[in-house]
Amino acid sequence: MPRNTEAGAGSAGTLGSGGVGGAPEPSSPVQKVWKPELYKLQLEAPAPCPLRCQRTLPLPPAKSTAEAVEANNLAGRLYGSEYHGLMGHLEAEQLLANARDGSYFVRRSPQSDGYYTLSLRFNKRPKHYKLLHKPGVGHYLRGQDKRFDTVHDMVADGLINFHMQLHASPIIQQINQQTKNCYQQSPYMTLNGRKLRALSNELGKASAAKESPPVEEKEQKQLEPPPAADPMPLVYEKPHHFKVHTFKGLNWCEFCANFLWGFTAQGVKCEACGFVAHSKCSELVPPKCVPDLKRIRGVFGTDLTTMVQLEPHHQIPFVVRRCVEEVEARGMLQEGIYRVSGFADEIEALKLALDREGETTDMSETAYGNVNVIAGTLKLYLRLLPVPLITFQAYPSFMAAGRTNKQTEQRQLMAEAVRRLPPAHHSCLQYMLEHLKRVASHYAVNKMNEHNLATVFAPTLIATPQHMTNLTEEIFMLSSLITHCKTIFAGS
């Protein structure tokens, strides 16, 4: 029987209390599944800023004054106060000359024939586009397929695309240079490998039952050598059915692991199995669509805000709640809790169960006697979040607070940093810190004080810069958060 390997350990683990095998996690940051660079670039894109009209609208050319007034009223209803009426090219550029990037307004060009003009500023330069609107369809630019409910949404999406074209070309070039060989190392396979094997086995059994050979043939086949072990024993081809999709919330490509940027038609999604990808990446995905995977796509690797929106009655994702409850019920006195790893295959089995069965998953001591498996699954869930609990935007504020020497000022700055977090991240971080504070209160037995817990969780909870290995400041900051969590969150 092959020896069971352990998560986060390259050799056999030492015996922890209760006789459970385990090993300390490595001190270096854990490997992330998702790539944050494009997401961080989107955050840096200029925001839309409508320029409100401060003048009486000039009347456009019309057969009568009444028709001209009605034309202005119609445009006002469509575009609001950012409609500036009849305006030429040079006047539009003068209006944008002193505005900040992201500024925009709508005008009617003297030469227009059934369209309006969207004028905006990006990278200190003006841009002009023919703007159209169709009832029931929305706003769109001439010659483009994307449709928007508001001009504000259109400008926001456009500014992000301009920003990506300007700053993300090396990453986009890497995406375009990928090959089909990248599939085996993709997030899709990383997150769903065990599920795919399980579904493949189920399909294999069903196929074998349908095509069971006669007894004589079975006996003859027993003399033949068995085939080599294959993690995906059932080999079949079924093309994916990719369609352009507008994703709600934050989503990442399951082929290249990069962010799907923009606000509409960001990528494609397989209607059969749910595979999400950039349009270019979808061309490299092999024809191995497994429709049954759609019903057990699960929650690991899903954006936290999106996850909480699916559970409107709970502010904390069920995976976090269930794991914390189980650790507090039977792991508070476990020596090295969260530092000692559970067995990798048991953590994967629990992950699959949580994806399949959701909140009803049996996580009792009977099902998972090693509480380190529960703790390891919680860390895995938090590690796979595309945006960490302490987000990329809030990270600098937390670090600045941690560098402050005066404790009173430090707590005040940390309270301000906490308020910068999105609601889902704020609630979940508070829940986790209060839990870790309770774990640390049993330090005399479990040997895990605030600093030890911060050492384990810093690479998981914090949006650390890529390739950073020295987390001394992050650990100190997180240790302070755990120690003073009640005070820090009291006013937030």
CSV table of C-alpha atoms in Angstrom, one decimal:
chain,number,residue,atom,x,y,z
A,1,MET,CA,0.0,0.0,0.0
A,2,PRO,CA,1.5,3.4,-1.0
A,3,ARG,CA,2.4,5.8,1.9
A,4,ASN,CA,0.1,8.7,2.3
A,5,THR,CA,1.7,12.0,1.5
A,6,GLU,CA,0.9,15.1,3.5
A,7,ALA,CA,-0.1,18.6,2.4
A,8,GLY,CA,2.7,21.1,2.8
A,9,ALA,CA,5.4,18.6,3.8
A,10,GLY,CA,8.0,16.9,1.7
A,11,SER,CA,8.8,14.1,4.1
A,12,ALA,CA,7.0,11.9,6.7
A,13,GLY,CA,5.5,14.1,9.5
A,14,THR,CA,6.1,14.0,13.2
A,15,LEU,CA,3.5,12.7,15.6
A,16,GLY,CA,1.3,15.4,17.0
A,17,SER,CA,-0.9,15.2,20.1
A,18,GLY,CA,-3.5,12.5,19.8
A,19,GLY,CA,-1.1,10.4,17.6
A,20,VAL,CA,-2.0,12.2,14.3
A,21,GLY,CA,0.7,12.4,11.6
A,22,GLY,CA,1.6,15.9,10.6
A,23,ALA,CA,4.3,18.3,9.7
A,24,PRO,CA,4.9,22.1,9.9
A,25,GLU,CA,4.0,24.0,6.8
A,26,PRO,CA,6.9,25.5,4.9
A,27,SER,CA,7.8,29.1,5.8
A,28,SER,CA,7.7,30.3,2.2
A,29,PRO,CA,4.4,31.6,0.8
A,30,VAL,CA,2.0,29.0,-0.5
A,31,GLN,CA,1.5,28.8,-4.3
A,32,LYS,CA,-1.5,30.7,-5.5
A,33,VAL,CA,-3.8,29.4,-8.2
A,34,TRP,CA,-4.9,32.7,-9.7
A,35,LYS,CA,-2.8,35.5,-11.2
A,36,PRO,CA,-3.6,38.9,-9.8
A,37,GLU,CA,-1.8,41.2,-12.2
A,38,LEU,CA,-4.6,42.0,-14.6
A,39,TYR,CA,-7.1,42.5,-11.7
A,40,LYS,CA,-4.7,45.0,-10.1
A,41,LEU,CA,-4.3,46.8,-13.5
A,42,GLN,CA,-8.1,47.1,-13.7
A,43,LEU,CA,-8.2,48.7,-10.3
A,44,GLU,CA,-5.7,51.3,-11.5
A,45,ALA,CA,-7.8,52.3,-14.6
A,46,PRO,CA,-9.3,55.8,-14.5
A,47,ALA,CA,-12.9,55.9,-13.3
A,48,PRO,CA,-15.7,57.5,-15.5
A,49,CYS,CA,-16.3,61.2,-14.6
A,50,PRO,CA,-19.3,62.7,-16.5
A,51,LEU,CA,-18.9,66.4,-17.4
A,52,ARG,CA,-22.3,68.0,-16.6
A,53,CYS,CA,-23.6,70.6,-19.0
A,54,GLN,CA,-23.7,74.1,-17.4
A,55,ARG,CA,-25.1,76.0,-20.3
A,56,THR,CA,-28.4,76.4,-22.2
A,57,LEU,CA,-28.5,73.8,-24.9
A,58,PRO,CA,-28.2,75.2,-28.5
A,59,LEU,CA,-30.9,74.0,-30.8
A,60,PRO,CA,-29.9,71.4,-33.4
A,61,PRO,CA,-30.8,71.8,-37.1
A,62,ALA,CA,-34.5,71.0,-37.6
A,63,LYS,CA,-37.5,71.9,-39.8
A,64,SER,CA,-39.0,73.8,-36.9
A,65,THR,CA,-38.2,75.2,-33.4
A,66,ALA,CA,-40.6,72.7,-31.9
A,67,GLU,CA,-38.8,69.8,-33.5
A,68,ALA,CA,-35.4,71.1,-32.4
A,69,VAL,CA,-36.6,71.4,-28.8
A,70,GLU,CA,-38.1,67.9,-28.9
A,71,ALA,CA,-34.7,66.6,-30.2
A,72,ASN,CA,-32.9,68.2,-27.3
A,73,ASN,CA,-35.5,66.8,-24.8
A,74,LEU,CA,-35.1,63.3,-26.3
A,75,ALA,CA,-31.3,63.4,-26.0
A,76,GLY,CA,-31.6,64.8,-22.4
A,77,ARG,CA,-33.8,61.8,-21.5
A,78,LEU,CA,-31.3,59.4,-23.0
A,79,TYR,CA,-28.1,60.9,-21.7
A,80,GLY,CA,-29.0,63.2,-18.8
A,81,SER,CA,-27.0,66.2,-17.7
A,82,GLU,CA,-23.8,64.9,-19.5
A,83,TYR,CA,-25.5,65.8,-22.9
A,84,HIS,CA,-24.1,69.1,-24.1
A,85,GLY,CA,-26.2,69.6,-27.2
A,86,LEU,CA,-24.8,70.8,-30.6
A,87,MET,CA,-21.0,71.0,-30.3
A,88,GLY,CA,-18.2,70.8,-32.8
A,89,HIS,CA,-15.0,68.8,-32.7
A,90,LEU,CA,-12.7,71.7,-31.6
A,91,GLU,CA,-15.0,73.0,-28.9
A,92,ALA,CA,-15.3,69.4,-27.5
A,93,GLU,CA,-11.5,69.1,-27.3
A,94,GLN,CA,-11.2,72.4,-25.5
A,95,LEU,CA,-13.7,71.2,-22.9
A,96,LEU,CA,-11.7,68.1,-22.3
A,97,ALA,CA,-8.3,69.9,-22.3
A,98,ASN,CA,-8.3,70.6,-18.6
A,99,ALA,CA,-10.3,67.6,-17.5
A,100,ARG,CA,-8.9,64.6,-15.8
A,101,ASP,CA,-8.6,61.2,-17.5
A,102,GLY,CA,-11.9,59.4,-17.5
A,103,SER,CA,-14.0,62.6,-18.1
A,104,TYR,CA,-16.7,62.2,-20.8
A,105,PHE,CA,-19.8,63.8,-22.2
A,106,VAL,CA,-22.2,63.3,-25.1
A,107,ARG,CA,-22.8,65.9,-27.8
A,108,ARG,CA,-24.4,66.2,-31.2
A,109,SER,CA,-22.0,66.8,-34.0
A,110,PRO,CA,-23.0,69.4,-36.6
A,111,GLN,CA,-22.4,66.7,-39.3
A,112,SER,CA,-24.2,63.9,-37.5
A,113,ASP,CA,-26.7,61.7,-39.3
A,114,GLY,CA,-28.8,59.8,-36.8
A,115,TYR,CA,-26.1,59.4,-34.1
A,116,TYR,CA,-24.6,61.3,-31.2
A,117,THR,CA,-20.9,61.6,-30.3
A,118,LEU,CA,-19.3,60.3,-27.2
A,119,SER,CA,-16.2,62.4,-26.3
A,120,LEU,CA,-13.8,61.3,-23.5
A,121,ARG,CA,-10.3,61.8,-22.3
A,122,PHE,CA,-7.8,59.0,-21.8
A,123,ASN,CA,-4.0,59.2,-21.3
A,124,LYS,CA,-4.3,63.0,-21.6
A,125,ARG,CA,-5.8,62.8,-25.1
A,126,PRO,CA,-9.4,63.2,-26.4
A,127,LYS,CA,-11.2,60.4,-28.1
A,128,HIS,CA,-14.5,60.6,-30.0
A,129,TYR,CA,-17.0,57.8,-30.9
A,130,LYS,CA,-20.3,57.6,-32.8
A,131,LEU,CA,-22.9,56.7,-30.2
A,132,LEU,CA,-26.2,55.0,-30.9
A,133,HIS,CA,-29.2,53.8,-28.8
A,134,LYS,CA,-31.9,51.2,-29.6
A,135,PRO,CA,-34.9,50.7,-27.2
A,136,GLY,CA,-34.7,47.3,-25.6
A,137,VAL,CA,-31.1,46.8,-26.8
A,138,GLY,CA,-29.2,49.7,-25.0
A,139,HIS,CA,-26.3,52.0,-25.9
A,140,TYR,CA,-23.6,51.0,-28.3
A,141,LEU,CA,-20.9,52.3,-30.5
A,142,ARG,CA,-21.2,52.1,-34.3
A,143,GLY,CA,-19.4,49.0,-35.5
A,144,GLN,CA,-19.1,47.3,-32.1
A,145,ASP,CA,-21.1,44.4,-30.7
A,146,LYS,CA,-21.1,45.3,-27.0
A,147,ARG,CA,-24.4,46.7,-25.6
A,148,PHE,CA,-24.7,48.7,-22.3
A,149,ASP,CA,-27.6,49.9,-20.1
A,150,THR,CA,-25.9,53.2,-19.5
A,151,VAL,CA,-23.3,55.4,-21.1
A,152,HIS,CA,-21.5,55.4,-17.7
A,153,ASP,CA,-21.1,51.6,-18.0
A,154,MET,CA,-19.9,51.9,-21.5
A,155,VAL,CA,-17.2,54.5,-20.6
A,156,ALA,CA,-16.1,52.4,-17.6
A,157,ASP,CA,-15.7,49.3,-19.8
A,158,GLY,CA,-13.9,51.3,-22.4
A,159,LEU,CA,-11.5,53.0,-20.0
A,160,ILE,CA,-10.5,49.5,-18.6
A,161,ASN,CA,-9.8,48.2,-22.1
A,162,PHE,CA,-7.7,51.3,-23.0
A,163,HIS,CA,-5.8,50.9,-19.8
A,164,MET,CA,-5.2,47.2,-20.5
A,165,GLN,CA,-4.0,47.9,-24.1
A,166,LEU,CA,-1.6,50.5,-22.7
A,167,HIS,CA,-0.2,48.6,-19.7
A,168,ALA,CA,-1.0,44.9,-20.0
A,169,SER,CA,0.5,44.1,-23.4
A,170,PRO,CA,3.3,41.7,-22.0
A,171,ILE,CA,0.7,39.6,-20.1
A,172,ILE,CA,-1.7,39.6,-23.1
A,173,GLN,CA,1.2,38.6,-25.3
A,174,GLN,CA,1.9,35.6,-22.9
A,175,ILE,CA,-1.8,34.6,-23.1
A,176,ASN,CA,-1.7,34.7,-26.9
A,177,GLN,CA,1.5,32.6,-27.0
A,178,GLN,CA,0.1,29.7,-24.9
A,179,THR,CA,-0.1,26.2,-26.2
A,180,LYS,CA,-2.5,23.3,-25.5
A,181,ASN,CA,0.1,21.8,-23.2
A,182,CYS,CA,-0.9,24.4,-20.6
A,183,TYR,CA,-4.2,22.6,-20.0
A,184,GLN,CA,-2.8,20.1,-17.5
A,185,GLN,CA,-1.4,22.8,-15.3
A,186,SER,CA,-4.5,25.0,-15.6
A,187,PRO,CA,-6.7,26.1,-12.7
A,188,TYR,CA,-9.5,24.0,-14.2
A,189,MET,CA,-7.4,20.8,-13.7
A,190,THR,CA,-6.0,22.0,-10.4
A,191,LEU,CA,-9.4,22.7,-8.9
A,192,ASN,CA,-11.4,19.9,-10.6
A,193,GLY,CA,-8.9,17.0,-11.0
A,194,ARG,CA,-10.4,14.9,-8.3
A,195,LYS,CA,-13.9,15.6,-9.4
A,196,LEU,CA,-13.1,14.7,-13.0
A,197,ARG,CA,-11.6,11.4,-11.9
A,198,ALA,CA,-14.7,10.6,-9.9
A,199,LEU,CA,-17.0,11.5,-12.7
A,200,SER,CA,-14.8,9.6,-15.2
A,201,ASN,CA,-15.0,6.5,-12.9
A,202,GLU,CA,-18.8,6.8,-12.7
A,203,LEU,CA,-19.0,7.1,-16.5
A,204,GLY,CA,-16.6,4.2,-16.9
A,205,LYS,CA,-18.8,1.9,-14.7
A,206,ALA,CA,-21.9,2.9,-16.5
A,207,SER,CA,-20.2,2.2,-19.9
A,208,ALA,CA,-18.9,-1.2,-18.6
A,209,ALA,CA,-22.3,-2.2,-17.4
A,210,LYS,CA,-23.8,-1.5,-20.8
A,211,GLU,CA,-21.1,-3.3,-22.8
A,212,SER,CA,-20.5,-6.3,-20.4
A,213,PRO,CA,-18.9,-9.1,-22.5
A,214,PRO,CA,-20.0,-12.8,-22.3
A,215,VAL,CA,-18.6,-15.0,-19.5
A,216,GLU,CA,-16.2,-16.8,-21.9
A,217,GLU,CA,-14.8,-13.6,-23.1
A,218,LYS,CA,-14.3,-12.3,-19.6
A,219,GLU,CA,-12.3,-15.4,-18.6
A,220,GLN,CA,-10.1,-15.0,-21.7
A,221,LYS,CA,-9.4,-11.3,-20.9
A,222,GLN,CA,-8.3,-12.2,-17.4
A,223,LEU,CA,-5.2,-13.8,-18.9
A,224,GLU,CA,-4.2,-10.5,-20.5
A,225,PRO,CA,-2.0,-8.1,-18.5
A,226,PRO,CA,-4.0,-5.2,-16.8
A,227,PRO,CA,-3.7,-1.8,-18.4
A,228,ALA,CA,-1.5,0.9,-16.8
A,229,ALA,CA,-3.1,3.0,-14.2
A,230,ASP,CA,-4.6,6.2,-15.6
A,231,PRO,CA,-6.0,9.0,-13.4
A,232,MET,CA,-8.6,9.6,-16.1
A,233,PRO,CA,-9.4,6.0,-17.1
A,234,LEU,CA,-12.3,6.9,-19.4
A,235,VAL,CA,-11.1,8.5,-22.6
A,236,TYR,CA,-13.7,10.3,-24.7
A,237,GLU,CA,-14.2,13.4,-26.7
A,238,LYS,CA,-17.0,15.9,-26.3
A,239,PRO,CA,-16.5,19.5,-27.6
A,240,HIS,CA,-17.2,22.4,-25.3
A,241,HIS,CA,-20.0,24.7,-26.2
A,242,PHE,CA,-18.4,28.1,-25.6
A,243,LYS,CA,-20.5,31.3,-25.8
A,244,VAL,CA,-19.6,34.9,-25.1
A,245,HIS,CA,-20.8,35.7,-21.6
A,246,THR,CA,-21.2,38.8,-19.4
A,247,PHE,CA,-20.0,37.8,-15.9
A,248,LYS,CA,-21.3,39.3,-12.7
A,249,GLY,CA,-18.7,39.9,-10.0
A,250,LEU,CA,-15.0,39.0,-10.4
A,251,ASN,CA,-14.0,36.0,-12.6
A,252,TRP,CA,-10.7,34.4,-13.7
A,253,CYS,CA,-9.9,32.4,-16.7
A,254,GLU,CA,-9.7,28.7,-15.9
A,255,PHE,CA,-7.2,28.0,-18.6
A,256,CYS,CA,-4.5,30.7,-18.1
A,257,ALA,CA,-5.4,31.8,-14.5
A,258,ASN,CA,-5.6,35.5,-15.5
A,259,PHE,CA,-8.4,37.9,-14.7
A,260,LEU,CA,-11.3,38.4,-17.1
A,261,TRP,CA,-11.3,42.2,-17.3
A,262,GLY,CA,-14.0,44.6,-18.2
A,263,PHE,CA,-17.7,44.8,-17.3
A,264,THR,CA,-19.4,43.1,-20.2
A,265,ALA,CA,-18.6,40.2,-22.6
A,266,GLN,CA,-15.4,39.6,-20.6
A,267,GLY,CA,-14.9,36.1,-21.9
A,268,VAL,CA,-16.7,32.9,-22.8
A,269,LYS,CA,-18.4,30.1,-20.8
A,270,CYS,CA,-19.2,26.5,-21.8
A,271,GLU,CA,-23.0,26.1,-21.6
A,272,ALA,CA,-22.6,22.4,-20.9
A,273,CYS,CA,-20.0,22.2,-18.1
A,274,GLY,CA,-19.4,25.9,-17.1
A,275,PHE,CA,-15.7,26.2,-18.1
A,276,VAL,CA,-14.8,29.9,-18.0
A,277,ALA,CA,-12.1,31.4,-20.2
A,278,HIS,CA,-10.8,34.2,-22.3
A,279,SER,CA,-12.0,33.8,-25.9
A,280,LYS,CA,-8.4,33.3,-27.1
A,281,CYS,CA,-7.8,30.7,-24.3
A,282,SER,CA,-10.9,28.7,-25.2
A,283,GLU,CA,-9.4,27.9,-28.6
A,284,LEU,CA,-6.8,25.8,-26.7
A,285,VAL,CA,-9.1,23.9,-24.4
A,286,PRO,CA,-9.3,20.2,-25.5
A,287,PRO,CA,-12.6,18.6,-26.4
A,288,LYS,CA,-13.2,17.0,-23.0
A,289,CYS,CA,-16.4,18.6,-21.8
A,290,VAL,CA,-17.9,16.9,-18.8
A,291,PRO,CA,-21.5,18.3,-18.3
A,292,ASP,CA,-21.9,16.6,-15.0
A,293,LEU,CA,-19.2,18.8,-13.6
A,294,LYS,CA,-21.5,21.8,-13.7
A,295,ARG,CA,-23.6,20.4,-10.8
A,296,ILE,CA,-20.5,20.1,-8.5
A,297,ARG,CA,-18.5,23.2,-9.6
A,298,GLY,CA,-18.5,24.1,-5.9
A,299,VAL,CA,-17.1,27.1,-4.0
A,300,PHE,CA,-13.3,26.7,-3.9
A,301,GLY,CA,-11.7,29.3,-6.1
A,302,THR,CA,-14.8,31.5,-6.3
A,303,ASP,CA,-14.6,35.2,-5.5
A,304,LEU,CA,-15.7,35.9,-1.9
A,305,THR,CA,-18.2,38.7,-2.7
A,306,THR,CA,-19.8,36.5,-5.4
A,307,MET,CA,-19.9,33.6,-2.9
A,308,VAL,CA,-21.6,35.7,-0.2
A,309,GLN,CA,-24.2,36.9,-2.8
A,310,LEU,CA,-25.2,33.3,-3.3
A,311,GLU,CA,-25.8,33.0,0.4
A,312,PRO,CA,-28.0,36.1,1.2
A,313,HIS,CA,-28.8,34.8,4.7
A,314,HIS,CA,-25.2,34.5,5.7
A,315,GLN,CA,-22.3,37.0,5.7
A,316,ILE,CA,-19.7,34.3,6.1
A,317,PRO,CA,-19.3,31.5,3.5
A,318,PHE,CA,-20.5,28.1,4.7
A,319,VAL,CA,-17.0,26.5,4.2
A,320,VAL,CA,-15.5,29.0,6.7
A,321,ARG,CA,-18.3,28.7,9.2
A,322,ARG,CA,-18.4,24.9,9.2
A,323,CYS,CA,-14.6,24.5,9.4
A,324,VAL,CA,-14.3,27.1,12.2
A,325,GLU,CA,-17.2,25.5,14.2
A,326,GLU,CA,-15.5,22.1,13.9
A,327,VAL,CA,-12.1,23.3,14.9
A,328,GLU,CA,-13.5,25.1,17.9
A,329,ALA,CA,-15.5,22.0,18.9
A,330,ARG,CA,-12.5,19.6,18.9
A,331,GLY,CA,-9.3,21.3,17.8
A,332,MET,CA,-8.6,24.1,20.3
A,333,LEU,CA,-6.3,21.9,22.4
A,334,GLN,CA,-4.6,20.2,19.5
A,335,GLU,CA,-0.9,21.0,19.6
A,336,GLY,CA,0.1,22.8,16.5
A,337,ILE,CA,-3.4,23.4,15.2
A,338,TYR,CA,-3.2,25.2,11.8
A,339,ARG,CA,0.6,24.7,11.8
A,340,VAL,CA,0.5,20.9,11.5
A,341,SER,CA,-0.9,19.8,8.1
A,342,GLY,CA,-3.5,17.2,7.5
A,343,PHE,CA,-3.1,14.5,4.9
A,344,ALA,CA,-3.3,15.9,1.3
A,345,ASP,CA,-5.7,13.2,0.0
A,346,GLU,CA,-8.1,13.6,3.0
A,347,ILE,CA,-8.1,17.4,2.5
A,348,GLU,CA,-8.9,16.9,-1.2
A,349,ALA,CA,-11.7,14.4,-0.2
A,350,LEU,CA,-13.3,17.0,2.1
A,351,LYS,CA,-12.9,19.7,-0.5
A,352,LEU,CA,-14.8,17.4,-3.0
A,353,ALA,CA,-17.5,16.7,-0.4
A,354,LEU,CA,-18.0,20.4,0.3
A,355,ASP,CA,-18.3,21.1,-3.4
A,356,ARG,CA,-20.8,18.2,-3.9
A,357,GLU,CA,-22.9,18.5,-0.7
A,358,GLY,CA,-22.5,22.1,0.4
A,359,GLU,CA,-23.5,23.0,3.9
A,360,THR,CA,-24.9,19.5,4.7
A,361,THR,CA,-21.4,17.9,4.4
A,362,ASP,CA,-20.7,15.5,7.3
A,363,MET,CA,-17.6,17.0,8.9
A,364,SER,CA,-18.0,15.1,12.2
A,365,GLU,CA,-15.2,13.3,14.1
A,366,THR,CA,-16.6,10.0,12.7
A,367,ALA,CA,-16.1,11.2,9.1
A,368,TYR,CA,-12.8,13.1,9.6
A,369,GLY,CA,-11.1,12.0,12.8
A,370,ASN,CA,-8.0,14.2,12.1
A,371,VAL,CA,-9.0,17.8,13.0
A,372,ASN,CA,-5.9,19.0,11.1
A,373,VAL,CA,-7.7,17.9,7.9
A,374,ILE,CA,-10.5,20.4,8.8
A,375,ALA,CA,-8.0,23.1,9.5
A,376,GLY,CA,-6.1,22.4,6.3
A,377,THR,CA,-9.3,22.6,4.2
A,378,LEU,CA,-10.1,26.0,5.7
A,379,LYS,CA,-6.6,27.2,4.8
A,380,LEU,CA,-7.0,25.8,1.3
A,381,TYR,CA,-10.3,27.6,0.8
A,382,LEU,CA,-8.8,30.9,1.9
A,383,ARG,CA,-5.7,30.3,-0.2
A,384,LEU,CA,-7.7,29.7,-3.4
A,385,LEU,CA,-9.7,33.0,-3.1
A,386,PRO,CA,-8.9,35.0,-6.2
A,387,VAL,CA,-8.8,38.2,-4.1
A,388,PRO,CA,-7.3,37.5,-0.6
A,389,LEU,CA,-9.2,38.6,2.6
A,390,ILE,CA,-6.9,41.6,2.9
A,391,THR,CA,-7.3,42.9,-0.6
A,392,PHE,CA,-4.8,44.3,-3.0
A,393,GLN,CA,-6.3,47.8,-2.5
A,394,ALA,CA,-6.3,47.7,1.3
A,395,TYR,CA,-2.9,46.0,1.7
A,396,PRO,CA,-0.8,49.3,1.7
A,397,SER,CA,-3.1,50.8,4.4
A,398,PHE,CA,-2.7,47.7,6.6
A,399,MET,CA,1.1,47.7,6.2
A,400,ALA,CA,1.4,51.4,6.9
A,401,ALA,CA,-0.6,50.9,10.1
A,402,GLY,CA,1.6,48.0,11.1
A,403,ARG,CA,4.7,50.1,10.8
A,404,THR,CA,3.4,52.7,13.3
A,405,ASN,CA,5.1,52.4,16.7
A,406,LYS,CA,2.5,53.9,18.9
A,407,GLN,CA,-0.1,51.2,19.8
A,408,THR,CA,-3.1,53.6,20.1
A,409,GLU,CA,-2.3,55.2,16.7
A,410,GLN,CA,-1.7,51.8,15.2
A,411,ARG,CA,-5.1,50.5,16.2
A,412,GLN,CA,-6.8,53.6,14.8
A,413,LEU,CA,-5.0,53.3,11.5
A,414,MET,CA,-5.9,49.5,11.4
A,415,ALA,CA,-9.5,50.4,12.0
A,416,GLU,CA,-9.4,52.8,9.0
A,417,ALA,CA,-7.7,50.1,6.9
A,418,VAL,CA,-10.5,47.6,7.8
A,419,ARG,CA,-13.1,50.1,6.6
A,420,ARG,CA,-11.5,50.0,3.2
A,421,LEU,CA,-12.4,46.3,2.7
A,422,PRO,CA,-15.5,45.3,0.7
A,423,PRO,CA,-18.3,44.1,3.0
A,424,ALA,CA,-17.8,40.4,2.4
A,425,HIS,CA,-14.1,40.7,3.1
A,426,HIS,CA,-14.7,42.8,6.2
A,427,SER,CA,-17.1,40.4,7.7
A,428,CYS,CA,-15.0,37.3,6.9
A,429,LEU,CA,-11.8,38.8,8.2
A,430,GLN,CA,-13.4,39.8,11.4
A,431,TYR,CA,-14.8,36.3,11.8
A,432,MET,CA,-11.4,34.7,11.2
A,433,LEU,CA,-9.5,37.0,13.4
A,434,GLU,CA,-11.8,36.5,16.4
A,435,HIS,CA,-11.6,32.8,15.8
A,436,LEU,CA,-7.8,32.9,15.8
A,437,LYS,CA,-7.8,35.0,18.9
A,438,ARG,CA,-9.8,32.3,20.7
A,439,VAL,CA,-7.3,29.7,19.4
A,440,ALA,CA,-4.4,31.8,20.8
A,441,SER,CA,-6.1,31.9,24.2
A,442,HIS,CA,-5.3,28.2,24.6
A,443,TYR,CA,-1.6,28.7,23.8
A,444,ALA,CA,-0.4,26.9,27.0
A,445,VAL,CA,-1.8,23.7,25.5
A,446,ASN,CA,-1.8,24.1,21.7
A,447,LYS,CA,1.4,26.1,21.4
A,448,MET,CA,-0.1,28.5,18.9
A,449,ASN,CA,0.0,32.2,20.1
A,450,GLU,CA,-0.9,35.2,17.9
A,451,HIS,CA,2.6,35.4,16.3
A,452,ASN,CA,2.6,31.6,15.4
A,453,LEU,CA,-0.9,31.9,13.9
A,454,ALA,CA,0.1,35.0,12.0
A,455,THR,CA,3.1,33.2,10.6
A,456,VAL,CA,0.9,30.4,9.3
A,457,PHE,CA,-1.9,32.6,7.9
A,458,ALA,CA,0.1,35.6,6.5
A,459,PRO,CA,0.7,34.1,3.1
A,460,THR,CA,-3.0,33.0,2.9
A,461,LEU,CA,-4.9,36.1,4.2
A,462,ILE,CA,-2.7,38.9,2.8
A,463,ALA,CA,-2.3,40.1,-0.8
A,464,THR,CA,1.5,39.9,-0.7
A,465,PRO,CA,3.4,41.0,-3.7
A,466,GLN,CA,4.4,38.2,-6.0
A,467,HIS,CA,7.7,36.4,-5.3
A,468,MET,CA,8.0,38.0,-1.8
A,469,THR,CA,9.5,35.5,0.6
A,470,ASN,CA,10.3,37.7,3.7
A,471,LEU,CA,7.0,38.3,5.4
A,472,THR,CA,8.3,39.7,8.7
A,473,GLU,CA,6.3,42.9,8.5
A,474,GLU,CA,3.2,41.1,7.3
A,475,ILE,CA,3.4,38.6,10.2
A,476,PHE,CA,3.9,41.4,12.7
A,477,MET,CA,0.9,43.3,11.3
A,478,LEU,CA,-1.4,40.2,11.2
A,479,SER,CA,-0.3,39.4,14.8
A,480,SER,CA,-1.4,42.8,15.9
A,481,LEU,CA,-4.7,42.4,14.1
A,482,ILE,CA,-5.4,39.1,15.9
A,483,THR,CA,-4.3,40.5,19.3
A,484,HIS,CA,-6.4,43.7,19.1
A,485,CYS,CA,-9.2,42.5,16.7
A,486,LYS,CA,-12.1,43.4,19.1
A,487,THR,CA,-10.9,47.0,19.5
A,488,ILE,CA,-10.1,47.4,15.8
A,489,PHE,CA,-13.5,46.2,14.6
A,490,ALA,CA,-15.5,47.8,17.4
A,491,GLY,CA,-16.0,51.0,15.5
A,492,SER,CA,-16.2,49.6,11.9
